[in-house]
C-alpha cells in the first residue's frame, strides 16, 4: 500500500538503470528479454531439470529483481513475468514436441514463512500466476498451480556450496493435495533466480514423488558461477 501511495507523489525511476520516467524503461526491458537461454548451474546437481533463464543476474536485471522481491516494487511483477513467459516459450520451442497440445501447470518455488512475513508478499507465486496468463495468450495451455509448500524450516543459504545447499534443503518441500492426485502430468517449474540449482532439484524431487513430470525450469535470472 505504501509503495502505491509513494508512486503517486514521487517521480518514477527505472528499477534497472534509475532513469526518470517509468518503473522499467524500454532499454532495460530489451536487456531483460534479449537473451533467453539454457543456463544450467555448474556443477549440475543430479536431478536438476533442464534450466533456462531470461538473463544473467547482474546489472539492471539484478536491481529490478531486488526491488521487486525485497523493496515492495510489486508493479514490476508484470515485466518480470513477461520475461519468464517469453523464456518459457523459447525453451519449449527448442526442446522438441513433448509439450505439443499438452496441458501443463506453472508451479512456483515457494518462499519460507519468515520470508513471506518480512516481504509482505509472495513474489514467485505472483510471477507464476502472471506468467501462466501470458503463456495462455501465446496459445499454450498453461495453468498456475501453487503445488509446493515448505515441510520444515531451512537455514539461510547464503555462502553455502552446492553440496551444502542440497543437504540443507533435503526433504524441505512437499506437494499440497497430492493424495487427490495432481491436476496435470507435466509441470513448468519457475523461480526468480537460479544459483546452484539445489532448490530446483528439491522442488522437482517433491513433484516427481507425486507422479508429476518436471522436464523444465525457467527463472528470470541465473547467477554466473565462479570457480
XYZ file of N, CA, C and O in Angstrom, residues 16-221:
824
model
N 15.831 -0.603 -13.215
C 17.052 -1.155 -13.768
C 18.197 -0.162 -13.851
O 19.289 -0.409 -13.344
N 17.939 1.009 -14.474
C 19.015 1.983 -14.707
C 18.843 3.266 -13.910
O 19.685 4.161 -13.972
N 17.688 3.400 -13.193
C 17.379 4.557 -12.351
C 17.091 5.831 -13.140
O 17.099 6.930 -12.584
N 16.866 5.715 -14.445
C 16.467 6.881 -15.233
C 15.026 7.257 -14.880
O 14.195 6.394 -14.596
N 14.730 8.551 -14.887
C 13.391 9.006 -14.552
C 12.441 8.792 -15.726
O 12.846 8.833 -16.874
N 11.160 8.543 -15.380
C 10.145 8.460 -16.411
C 9.276 7.232 -16.383
O 8.117 7.283 -16.771
N 9.791 6.086 -15.939
C 8.985 4.865 -15.901
C 9.569 3.913 -14.872
O 10.725 4.051 -14.465
N 8.761 2.952 -14.439
C 9.239 1.971 -13.467
C 10.290 1.049 -14.076
O 11.156 0.520 -13.378
N 10.176 0.804 -15.387
C 11.149 -0.057 -16.074
C 11.209 0.400 -17.522
O 10.251 0.235 -18.284
N 12.314 1.001 -17.913
C 12.397 1.660 -19.211
C 12.549 0.647 -20.350
O 12.867 -0.531 -20.133
N 12.343 1.121 -21.564
C 12.422 0.257 -22.726
C 13.785 -0.366 -22.915
O 13.894 -1.529 -23.330
N 14.846 0.374 -22.624
C 16.188 -0.169 -22.804
C 16.449 -1.319 -21.831
O 17.020 -2.349 -22.206
N 15.997 -1.162 -20.585
C 16.198 -2.224 -19.597
C 15.324 -3.433 -19.915
O 15.748 -4.580 -19.707
N 14.113 -3.191 -20.421
C 13.256 -4.300 -20.814
C 13.897 -5.080 -21.962
O 13.864 -6.320 -21.984
N 14.493 -4.364 -22.899
C 15.170 -5.033 -24.008
C 16.333 -5.876 -23.503
O 16.563 -6.992 -23.979
N 17.072 -5.350 -22.509
C 18.174 -6.106 -21.920
C 17.666 -7.372 -21.240
O 18.263 -8.452 -21.351
N 16.534 -7.251 -20.544
C 15.991 -8.379 -19.795
C 15.524 -9.496 -20.716
O 15.640 -10.678 -20.364
N 14.980 -9.162 -21.871
C 14.369 -10.167 -22.740
C 15.202 -10.493 -23.974
O 14.759 -11.277 -24.825
N 16.406 -9.950 -24.077
C 17.190 -10.105 -25.305
C 17.836 -11.479 -25.452
O 18.048 -11.947 -26.571
N 18.142 -12.146 -24.337
C 18.964 -13.352 -24.438
C 18.436 -14.505 -23.589
O 19.146 -15.031 -22.730
N 17.174 -14.933 -23.801
C 16.727 -16.130 -23.089
C 17.555 -17.324 -23.550
O 17.778 -17.507 -24.752
N 18.023 -18.117 -22.608
C 18.941 -19.197 -22.979
C 18.958 -20.279 -21.900
O 18.564 -20.045 -20.754
N 19.429 -21.444 -22.296
C 19.686 -22.507 -21.323
C 20.885 -22.087 -20.486
O 21.974 -21.853 -20.998
N 20.679 -21.963 -19.183
C 21.755 -21.606 -18.265
C 21.727 -22.589 -17.100
O 21.101 -22.351 -16.074
N 22.416 -23.681 -17.272
C 22.438 -24.729 -16.255
C 23.458 -24.403 -15.180
O 24.534 -23.860 -15.478
N 23.149 -24.699 -13.927
C 24.135 -24.493 -12.862
C 25.373 -25.356 -13.110
O 25.282 -26.452 -13.678
N 26.499 -24.875 -12.684
C 27.755 -25.620 -12.769
C 28.404 -25.680 -11.391
O 28.659 -24.635 -10.803
N 28.600 -26.878 -10.838
C 28.262 -28.181 -11.433
C 26.761 -28.421 -11.414
O 26.051 -27.867 -10.575
N 26.302 -29.286 -12.307
C 24.873 -29.609 -12.370
C 24.576 -30.739 -11.385
O 25.101 -31.840 -11.515
N 23.742 -30.447 -10.396
C 23.392 -31.444 -9.402
C 22.503 -32.521 -10.028
O 21.702 -32.228 -10.915
N 22.627 -33.771 -9.570
C 21.733 -34.819 -10.055
C 20.271 -34.449 -9.801
O 19.924 -33.964 -8.732
N 19.436 -34.657 -10.808
C 18.017 -34.339 -10.665
C 17.644 -32.938 -11.084
O 16.463 -32.566 -11.018
N 18.611 -32.133 -11.528
C 18.301 -30.780 -11.992
C 17.538 -30.835 -13.308
O 18.003 -31.463 -14.264
N 16.362 -30.216 -13.400
C 15.660 -30.187 -14.692
C 16.402 -29.298 -15.680
O 17.284 -28.518 -15.304
N 16.062 -29.441 -16.934
C 16.580 -28.508 -17.933
C 16.235 -27.096 -17.457
O 15.094 -26.819 -17.072
N 17.207 -26.198 -17.451
C 17.030 -24.902 -16.792
C 17.355 -23.768 -17.755
O 18.471 -23.674 -18.267
N 16.350 -22.891 -17.982
C 16.505 -21.730 -18.836
C 16.241 -20.469 -18.019
O 15.465 -20.490 -17.068
N 16.885 -19.383 -18.409
C 16.641 -18.100 -17.746
C 16.605 -16.986 -18.784
O 17.148 -17.118 -19.884
N 15.959 -15.893 -18.392
C 15.870 -14.746 -19.296
C 17.196 -14.022 -19.426
O 17.534 -13.506 -20.493
N 17.971 -13.986 -18.336
C 19.160 -13.132 -18.317
C 20.113 -13.560 -17.210
O 19.687 -14.187 -16.233
N 21.382 -13.209 -17.311
C 22.266 -13.336 -16.149
C 21.814 -12.397 -15.030
O 21.227 -11.328 -15.280
N 22.118 -12.781 -13.815
C 21.734 -11.999 -12.631
C 22.800 -10.947 -12.365
O 23.727 -11.153 -11.583
N 22.677 -9.823 -13.039
C 23.664 -8.768 -12.899
C 23.067 -7.453 -13.405
O 22.028 -7.421 -14.063
N 23.731 -6.355 -13.047
C 23.346 -5.046 -13.548
C 21.906 -4.677 -13.255
O 21.383 -4.895 -12.156
N 21.237 -4.120 -14.265
C 19.871 -3.657 -14.097
C 18.889 -4.773 -13.808
O 17.889 -4.560 -13.110
N 19.158 -5.966 -14.324
C 18.276 -7.103 -14.046
C 18.317 -7.440 -12.565
O 17.278 -7.656 -11.924
N 19.504 -7.471 -12.022
C 19.642 -7.750 -10.587
C 18.934 -6.690 -9.750
O 18.210 -7.007 -8.803
N 19.110 -5.421 -10.108
C 18.470 -4.346 -9.346
C 16.946 -4.451 -9.402
O 16.255 -4.203 -8.399
N 16.413 -4.824 -10.558
C 14.962 -4.939 -10.690
C 14.413 -6.081 -9.839
O 13.377 -5.943 -9.187
N 15.102 -7.208 -9.817
C 14.648 -8.350 -9.022
C 14.700 -8.019 -7.536
O 13.770 -8.327 -6.779
N 15.767 -7.382 -7.102
C 15.880 -6.995 -5.688
C 14.780 -6.007 -5.321
O 14.156 -6.114 -4.255
N 14.524 -5.038 -6.197
C 13.464 -4.060 -5.922
C 12.111 -4.747 -5.808
O 11.304 -4.422 -4.924
N 11.860 -5.703 -6.674
C 10.581 -6.420 -6.666
C 10.441 -7.288 -5.415
O 9.414 -7.253 -4.726
N 11.463 -8.064 -5.115
C 11.366 -9.020 -4.007
C 11.458 -8.364 -2.644
O 10.685 -8.664 -1.731
N 12.440 -7.473 -2.493
C 12.809 -7.010 -1.161
C 12.336 -5.602 -0.838
O 12.321 -5.227 0.336
N 11.954 -4.800 -1.834
C 11.633 -3.397 -1.579
C 10.205 -3.039 -1.958
O 9.869 -1.859 -2.094
N 9.382 -4.057 -2.147
C 7.954 -3.815 -2.350
C 7.561 -3.236 -3.691
O 6.443 -2.728 -3.830
N 8.432 -3.310 -4.692
C 8.107 -2.759 -6.015
C 7.306 -3.788 -6.811
O 7.742 -4.287 -7.859
N 6.108 -4.107 -6.319
C 5.317 -5.180 -6.930
C 4.820 -4.814 -8.324
O 4.403 -5.694 -9.081
N 4.864 -3.532 -8.680
C 4.459 -3.136 -10.028
C 5.384 -3.722 -11.098
O 5.024 -3.768 -12.273
N 6.562 -4.211 -10.687
C 7.491 -4.833 -11.630
C 7.108 -6.264 -11.968
O 7.727 -6.883 -12.835
N 6.111 -6.810 -11.286
C 5.747 -8.211 -11.487
C 5.396 -8.496 -12.943
O 5.786 -9.539 -13.490
N 4.667 -7.590 -13.593
C 4.260 -7.815 -14.968
C 5.442 -7.930 -15.916
O 5.479 -8.802 -16.791
N 6.443 -7.060 -15.722
C 7.634 -7.078 -16.571
C 8.411 -8.380 -16.364
O 8.817 -9.041 -17.329
N 8.618 -8.760 -15.114
C 9.388 -9.966 -14.822
C 8.647 -11.218 -15.284
O 9.264 -12.171 -15.776
N 7.320 -11.229 -15.131
C 6.532 -12.369 -15.593
C 6.567 -12.487 -17.106
O 6.583 -13.596 -17.657
N 6.559 -11.349 -17.796
C 6.672 -11.369 -19.259
C 8.000 -12.001 -19.668
O 8.057 -12.800 -20.613
N 9.078 -11.662 -18.954
C 10.381 -12.266 -19.246
C 10.347 -13.767 -18.999
O 10.909 -14.555 -19.784
N 9.701 -14.198 -17.914
C 9.557 -15.629 -17.644
C 8.806 -16.326 -18.768
O 9.220 -17.389 -19.253
N 7.668 -15.757 -19.165
C 6.838 -16.389 -20.192
C 7.568 -16.451 -21.534
O 7.531 -17.481 -22.222
N 8.241 -15.368 -21.911
C 8.964 -15.354 -23.179
C 10.080 -16.396 -23.169
O 10.320 -17.096 -24.164
N 10.761 -16.512 -22.028
C 11.819 -17.518 -21.902
C 11.238 -18.925 -21.987
O 11.814 -19.813 -22.632
N 10.090 -19.143 -21.349
C 9.446 -20.457 -21.408
C 9.059 -20.822 -22.837
O 9.259 -21.960 -23.283
N 8.486 -19.870 -23.565
C 8.113 -20.125 -24.956
C 9.346 -20.475 -25.783
O 9.334 -21.405 -26.603
N 10.435 -19.745 -25.571
C 11.682 -20.024 -26.285
C 12.196 -21.409 -25.949
O 12.612 -22.174 -26.834
N 12.171 -21.754 -24.661
C 12.660 -23.067 -24.229
C 11.793 -24.189 -24.778
O 12.299 -25.197 -25.285
N 10.483 -24.036 -24.680
C 9.566 -25.068 -25.167
C 9.728 -25.254 -26.670
O 9.717 -26.378 -27.188
N 9.924 -24.155 -27.381
C 10.129 -24.254 -28.824
C 11.422 -24.942 -29.197
O 11.542 -25.487 -30.300
N 12.399 -24.943 -28.271
C 13.694 -25.531 -28.574
C 13.926 -26.891 -27.944
O 15.028 -27.447 -28.055
N 12.905 -27.452 -27.296
C 13.111 -28.727 -26.599
C 12.221 -29.836 -27.133
O 11.899 -30.785 -26.417
N 11.798 -29.733 -28.385
C 11.076 -30.837 -29.011
C 9.576 -30.734 -28.883
O 9.020 -29.745 -28.411
N 8.894 -31.802 -29.284
C 7.446 -31.810 -29.402
C 6.737 -32.345 -28.164
O 5.528 -32.524 -28.186
N 7.459 -32.583 -27.070
C 6.835 -33.211 -25.911
C 5.745 -32.333 -25.292
O 4.861 -32.813 -24.598
N 5.812 -30.993 -25.539
C 4.834 -30.078 -24.964
C 3.618 -29.872 -25.868
O 2.637 -29.258 -25.450
N 3.678 -30.341 -27.106
C 2.655 -30.007 -28.093
C 1.264 -30.468 -27.639
O 1.033 -31.655 -27.425
N 0.354 -29.502 -27.480
C -1.022 -29.811 -27.126
C -1.231 -30.311 -25.717
O -2.357 -30.668 -25.354
N -0.193 -30.358 -24.921
C -0.287 -30.919 -23.577
C -0.573 -29.823 -22.547
O 0.165 -28.835 -22.458
N -1.640 -29.989 -21.789
C -1.926 -29.044 -20.714
C -0.890 -29.223 -19.610
O -0.580 -30.343 -19.209
N -0.344 -28.118 -19.115
C 0.676 -28.208 -18.075
C 0.446 -27.122 -17.033
O -0.288 -26.158 -17.257
N 1.074 -27.301 -15.892
C 0.937 -26.351 -14.790
C 2.226 -25.566 -14.617
O 3.328 -26.087 -14.808
N 2.074 -24.302 -14.258
C 3.212 -23.441 -13.908
C 3.289 -23.420 -12.379
O 2.391 -22.886 -11.715
N 4.338 -23.998 -11.842
C 4.458 -24.190 -10.393
C 5.578 -23.307 -9.841
O 6.729 -23.431 -10.266
N 5.270 -22.422 -8.906
C 6.312 -21.579 -8.304
C 7.059 -22.313 -7.194
O 6.472 -23.115 -6.456
N 8.341 -22.033 -7.076
C 9.090 -22.462 -5.894
C 8.605 -21.611 -4.717
O 8.587 -20.380 -4.808
N 8.206 -22.238 -3.608
C 7.598 -21.461 -2.512
C 8.637 -20.730 -1.665
O 9.775 -21.179 -1.507
N 8.230 -19.612 -1.116
C 9.045 -18.886 -0.136
C 8.780 -19.440 1.254
O 7.715 -20.007 1.522
N 9.764 -19.281 2.140
C 9.569 -19.671 3.529
C 8.638 -18.710 4.251
O 8.424 -17.576 3.809
N 8.078 -19.173 5.363
C 7.131 -18.332 6.107
C 7.775 -17.047 6.604
O 7.155 -15.981 6.567
N 9.012 -17.138 7.068
C 9.692 -15.934 7.569
C 9.883 -14.920 6.445
O 9.693 -13.716 6.641
N 10.242 -15.403 5.254
C 10.426 -14.504 4.113
C 9.113 -13.854 3.707
O 9.064 -12.660 3.381
N 8.039 -14.638 3.734
C 6.730 -14.084 3.386
C 6.327 -12.976 4.353
O 5.810 -11.933 3.948
N 6.566 -13.217 5.640
C 6.226 -12.190 6.636
C 7.071 -10.939 6.436
O 6.575 -9.813 6.523
N 8.359 -11.128 6.193
C 9.256 -9.982 6.059
C 8.945 -9.157 4.810
O 9.002 -7.927 4.839
N 8.606 -9.837 3.718
C 8.376 -9.133 2.461
C 6.947 -8.623 2.330
O 6.688 -7.673 1.604
N 6.018 -9.307 2.975
C 4.624 -8.920 2.864
C 3.960 -9.388 1.591
O 2.818 -9.006 1.302
N 4.635 -10.216 0.803
C 4.042 -10.769 -0.413
C 4.823 -12.012 -0.818
O 5.908 -12.280 -0.301
N 4.244 -12.773 -1.739
C 4.880 -13.993 -2.243
C 5.331 -13.715 -3.677
O 4.548 -13.849 -4.622
N 6.569 -13.305 -3.871
C 6.988 -12.805 -5.186
C 6.925 -13.836 -6.300
O 6.486 -13.523 -7.409
N 7.364 -15.059 -6.035
C 7.416 -16.045 -7.120
C 6.022 -16.568 -7.457
O 5.711 -16.821 -8.617
N 5.171 -16.702 -6.447
C 3.805 -17.151 -6.733
C 3.092 -16.142 -7.618
O 2.354 -16.525 -8.544
N 3.282 -14.849 -7.370
C 2.671 -13.824 -8.221
C 3.214 -13.927 -9.648
O 2.457 -13.853 -10.624
N 4.528 -14.116 -9.780
C 5.119 -14.235 -11.106
C 4.575 -15.446 -11.849
O 4.310 -15.379 -13.057
N 4.403 -16.564 -11.143
C 3.900 -17.781 -11.786
C 2.495 -17.583 -12.324
O 2.171 -18.011 -13.444
N 1.630 -16.927 -11.541
C 0.256 -16.696 -11.979
C 0.223 -15.791 -13.214
O -0.511 -16.055 -14.178
N 1.023 -14.733 -13.199
C 1.047 -13.813 -14.333
C 1.683 -14.467 -15.560
O 1.233 -14.261 -16.697
N 2.737 -15.262 -15.344
C 3.392 -15.941 -16.463
C 2.452 -16.958 -17.109
O 2.427 -17.095 -18.334
N 1.668 -17.676 -16.297
C 0.708 -18.636 -16.852
C -0.317 -17.923 -17.724
O -0.682 -18.402 -18.815
N -0.776 -16.764 -17.256
C -1.734 -15.983 -18.048
C -1.111 -15.566 -19.384
O -1.758 -15.630 -20.439
N 0.145 -15.149 -19.328
C 0.817 -14.724 -20.554
C 1.043 -15.900 -21.499
O 0.917 -15.763 -22.729
N 1.367 -17.061 -20.946
C 1.562 -18.247 -21.785
C 0.275 -18.638 -22.493
O 0.300 -19.074 -23.649
N -0.852 -18.478 -21.816
C -2.133 -18.750 -22.479
C -2.357 -17.775 -23.633
O -2.908 -18.142 -24.673
N -1.930 -16.528 -23.446
C -2.041 -15.552 -24.536
C -1.165 -15.950 -25.729
O -1.499 -15.643 -26.878
N -0.065 -16.642 -25.446
C 0.801 -17.168 -26.510
C 0.202 -18.426 -27.148
O 0.756 -18.960 -28.112
N -0.893 -18.932 -26.599
C -1.532 -20.116 -27.157
C -1.147 -21.415 -26.499
O -1.482 -22.493 -27.011
N -0.468 -21.352 -25.352
C -0.067 -22.571 -24.644
C -1.043 -22.855 -23.504
O -1.414 -21.942 -22.758
N -1.462 -24.104 -23.313
C -2.467 -24.449 -22.302
C -1.863 -24.550 -20.900
O -1.728 -25.631 -20.329
N -1.511 -23.427 -20.334
C -0.845 -23.370 -19.034
C -1.806 -22.908 -17.945
O -2.639 -22.031 -18.181
N -1.658 -23.487 -16.764
C -2.449 -23.089 -15.608
C -1.523 -22.930 -14.402
O -0.602 -23.730 -14.219
N -1.739 -21.920 -13.575
C -0.928 -21.801 -12.357
C -1.332 -22.867 -11.346
O -2.510 -23.212 -11.235
N -0.370 -23.391 -10.636
C -0.642 -24.398 -9.601
C 0.357 -24.182 -8.462
O 1.538 -24.462 -8.609
N -0.119 -23.658 -7.344
C 0.741 -23.458 -6.166
C 0.842 -24.787 -5.419
O 0.245 -24.985 -4.356
N 1.594 -25.712 -5.988
C 1.601 -27.104 -5.533
C 2.485 -27.351 -4.328
O 2.281 -28.320 -3.596
N 3.490 -26.503 -4.132
C 4.532 -26.808 -3.160
C 4.402 -25.964 -1.895
O 4.057 -24.783 -1.948
N 4.716 -26.580 -0.789
C 4.795 -25.900 0.498
C 6.069 -26.361 1.214
O 6.565 -27.464 0.979
N 6.563 -25.528 2.104
C 7.707 -25.935 2.914
C 7.259 -26.932 3.974
O 6.284 -26.698 4.690
N 7.987 -28.034 4.070
C 7.689 -29.064 5.061
C 8.426 -28.817 6.367
O 8.040 -29.324 7.410
N 9.499 -28.047 6.311
C 10.278 -27.718 7.505
C 11.075 -26.458 7.239
O 11.230 -26.031 6.089
N 11.587 -25.866 8.268
C 12.430 -24.677 8.127
C 13.810 -25.077 7.629
O 14.314 -26.166 7.915
N 14.432 -24.185 6.875
C 15.796 -24.406 6.395
C 16.666 -23.231 6.832
O 16.171 -22.134 7.103
N 17.962 -23.484 6.888
C 18.914 -22.435 7.262
C 19.120 -21.479 6.086
O 18.809 -21.801 4.938
N 19.656 -20.302 6.384
C 19.986 -19.332 5.343
C 20.966 -19.966 4.360
O 21.972 -20.566 4.751
N 20.689 -19.814 3.057
C 21.503 -20.450 2.018
C 22.751 -19.647 1.651
O 23.638 -20.167 0.985
N 22.814 -18.393 2.080
C 23.926 -17.519 1.666
C 25.265 -18.130 2.064
O 25.472 -18.539 3.205
N 26.169 -18.189 1.096
C 27.519 -18.659 1.365
C 27.699 -20.166 1.325
O 28.822 -20.661 1.463
N 26.617 -20.914 1.136
C 26.725 -22.371 1.118
C 27.136 -22.866 -0.267
O 26.771 -22.292 -1.292
N 27.887 -23.972 -0.293
C 28.266 -24.600 -1.554
C 27.074 -25.362 -2.129
O 26.031 -25.502 -1.482
N 27.240 -25.898 -3.341
C 26.174 -26.683 -3.954
C 25.784 -27.862 -3.071
O 24.595 -28.114 -2.836
N 26.783 -28.599 -2.581
C 26.505 -29.772 -1.748
C 25.853 -29.363 -0.430
O 24.933 -30.031 0.054
N 26.309 -28.260 0.153
C 25.737 -27.795 1.418
C 24.299 -27.323 1.228
O 23.435 -27.570 2.081
N 24.026 -26.660 0.126
C 22.651 -26.229 -0.148
C 21.734 -27.438 -0.332
O 20.603 -27.454 0.145
N 22.229 -28.440 -1.057
C 21.422 -29.636 -1.280
C 21.091 -30.320 0.040
O 19.948 -30.743 0.270
N 22.080 -30.426 0.926
C 21.844 -31.055 2.224
C 20.891 -30.219 3.074
O 20.020 -30.762 3.779
N 21.034 -28.910 3.023
C 20.174 -28.007 3.795
C 18.718 -28.113 3.353
O 17.793 -28.008 4.170
N 18.488 -28.341 2.055
C 17.140 -28.348 1.504
C 16.484 -29.729 1.467
O 15.291 -29.836 1.210
N 17.262 -30.775 1.728
C 16.747 -32.137 1.585
C 15.474 -32.339 2.415
O 15.453 -32.074 3.617
N 14.409 -32.784 1.763
C 13.151 -33.059 2.449
C 12.385 -31.835 2.910
O 11.468 -31.946 3.718
N 12.737 -30.652 2.372
C 12.139 -29.415 2.883
C 10.848 -29.027 2.179
O 10.156 -28.115 2.631
N 10.496 -29.697 1.073
C 9.302 -29.329 0.319
C 8.354 -30.519 0.197
O 8.778 -31.668 0.150
N 7.071 -30.210 0.135
C 6.050 -31.242 -0.060
C 4.997 -30.720 -1.029
O 4.851 -29.502 -1.219
N 4.280 -31.650 -1.637
C 3.221 -31.301 -2.572
C 1.893 -31.247 -1.822
O 1.538 -32.183 -1.107
N 1.172 -30.158 -1.993
C -0.124 -29.977 -1.339
C -1.193 -30.729 -2.125
O -1.274 -30.631 -3.347
N -2.016 -31.484 -1.410
C -3.125 -32.174 -2.059
C -2.707 -33.327 -2.941
O -3.453 -33.738 -3.832
N -1.504 -33.898 -2.701
C -1.020 -34.978 -3.553
C -1.904 -36.219 -3.465
O -2.002 -36.999 -4.415
N -2.570 -36.415 -2.308
C -3.416 -37.601 -2.141
C -4.569 -37.616 -3.135
O -5.073 -38.678 -3.509
N -5.010 -36.447 -3.572
C -6.108 -36.372 -4.542
C -5.620 -36.548 -5.971
O -6.426 -36.640 -6.895
N -4.318 -36.564 -6.137
C -3.756 -36.676 -7.470
C -3.483 -35.325 -8.078
O -4.259 -34.383 -7.885
N -2.383 -35.172 -8.814
C -2.050 -33.882 -9.437
C -3.031 -33.549 -10.555
O -3.565 -34.443 -11.213
N -3.270 -32.252 -10.795
C -4.207 -31.850 -11.846
C -3.645 -32.017 -13.252
O -4.393 -31.954 -14.223
N -2.328 -32.185 -13.366
C -1.676 -32.348 -14.664
C -0.559 -33.378 -14.513
O -0.166 -33.737 -13.410
N -0.033 -33.825 -15.648
C 1.069 -34.781 -15.617
C 2.420 -34.115 -15.827
O 3.458 -34.743 -15.627
N 2.390 -32.840 -16.214
C 3.636 -32.160 -16.577
C 3.665 -30.753 -15.977
O 2.640 -30.067 -15.947
N 4.840 -30.346 -15.505
C 4.988 -29.080 -14.800
C 6.120 -28.253 -15.390
O 7.179 -28.785 -15.751
N 5.876 -26.958 -15.499
C 6.922 -25.963 -15.743
C 7.220 -25.320 -14.398
O 6.369 -24.632 -13.825
N 8.400 -25.555 -13.876
C 8.797 -25.041 -12.569
C 9.408 -23.658 -12.743
O 10.240 -23.452 -13.631
N 9.005 -22.677 -11.916
C 9.530 -21.327 -12.056
C 10.070 -20.798 -10.729
O 9.582 -21.139 -9.659
N 11.102 -19.963 -10.841
C 11.688 -19.269 -9.702
C 12.247 -17.952 -10.216
O 12.318 -17.720 -11.428
N 12.632 -17.076 -9.297
C 13.188 -15.803 -9.741
C 14.645 -15.931 -10.154
O 15.061 -15.383 -11.174
N 15.450 -16.675 -9.377
C 16.881 -16.792 -9.632
C 17.302 -18.249 -9.451
O 16.793 -18.941 -8.564
N 18.240 -18.709 -10.262
C 18.898 -19.996 -10.015
C 20.369 -19.731 -9.725
O 21.020 -18.952 -10.419
N 20.859 -20.368 -8.669
C 22.275 -20.233 -8.307
C 22.955 -21.586 -8.459
O 23.555 -21.877 -9.477
N 22.839 -22.456 -7.459
C 23.423 -23.802 -7.571
C 22.448 -24.803 -8.173
O 22.848 -25.877 -8.611
N 21.160 -24.462 -8.176
C 20.142 -25.389 -8.651
C 19.576 -26.290 -7.575
O 18.659 -27.076 -7.835
N 20.072 -26.178 -6.325
C 19.636 -27.083 -5.258
C 18.142 -26.936 -4.967
O 17.449 -27.935 -4.711
N 17.631 -25.713 -4.999
C 16.203 -25.505 -4.738
C 15.353 -26.128 -5.840
O 14.318 -26.758 -5.568
N 15.761 -25.977 -7.085
C 15.029 -26.577 -8.193
C 15.052 -28.098 -8.112
O 14.053 -28.760 -8.428
N 16.174 -28.654 -7.695
C 16.271 -30.108 -7.534
C 15.288 -30.594 -6.478
O 14.568 -31.583 -6.678
N 15.244 -29.922 -5.334
C 14.357 -30.350 -4.252
C 12.892 -30.199 -4.656
O 12.064 -31.071 -4.368
N 12.565 -29.101 -5.338
C 11.192 -28.913 -5.811
C 10.816 -29.988 -6.824
O 9.712 -30.548 -6.776
N 11.725 -30.292 -7.738
C 11.462 -31.329 -8.733
C 11.274 -32.688 -8.078
O 10.398 -33.474 -8.470
N 12.099 -32.976 -7.073
C 12.003 -34.258 -6.378
C 10.638 -34.422 -5.718
O 10.009 -35.485 -5.802
N 10.150 -33.360 -5.058
C 8.844 -33.436 -4.401
C 7.733 -33.649 -5.427
O 6.819 -34.461 -5.211
N 7.794 -32.947 -6.556
C 6.763 -33.085 -7.585
C 6.804 -34.464 -8.237
O 5.761 -35.086 -8.479
N 8.008 -34.965 -8.508
C 8.112 -36.280 -9.132
C 7.616 -37.378 -8.204
O 7.044 -38.374 -8.659
N 7.818 -37.195 -6.897
C 7.326 -38.196 -5.945
C 5.799 -38.248 -5.939
O 5.205 -39.241 -5.506
N 5.161 -37.163 -6.408
C 3.698 -37.119 -6.503
C 3.212 -37.534 -7.889
O 2.026 -37.402 -8.202
N 4.119 -38.008 -8.727
C 3.735 -38.506 -10.036
C 3.686 -37.470 -11.133
O 3.036 -37.684 -12.158
N 4.391 -36.337 -10.939
C 4.369 -35.260 -11.921
C 5.730 -35.162 -12.607
O 6.774 -35.147 -11.953
N 5.719 -35.061 -13.922
C 6.944 -34.896 -14.686
C 7.398 -33.434 -14.617
O 6.576 -32.515 -14.703
N 8.707 -33.222 -14.439
C 9.261 -31.858 -14.377
C 10.398 -31.760 -15.403
O 11.582 -31.847 -15.048
N 10.085 -31.561 -16.663
C 11.135 -31.521 -17.675
C 11.879 -30.195 -17.765
O 12.977 -30.137 -18.328
N 11.279 -29.110 -17.226
C 11.830 -27.782 -17.489
C 11.624 -26.849 -16.309
O 10.551 -26.836 -15.696
N 12.649 -26.073 -16.005
C 12.554 -24.983 -15.032
C 12.963 -23.691 -15.721
O 13.906 -23.675 -16.521
N 12.240 -22.622 -15.423
C 12.530 -21.309 -16.007
C 12.651 -20.294 -14.890
O 11.832 -20.270 -13.965
N 13.668 -19.443 -14.967
C 13.872 -18.386 -13.981
C 14.055 -17.050 -14.696
O 14.378 -17.009 -15.886
N 13.848 -15.986 -13.950
C 14.102 -14.669 -14.521
C 15.596 -14.498 -14.780
O 16.003 -13.988 -15.825
N 16.426 -14.942 -13.851
C 17.871 -14.727 -13.990
C 18.648 -15.905 -13.440
O 18.145 -16.716 -12.661
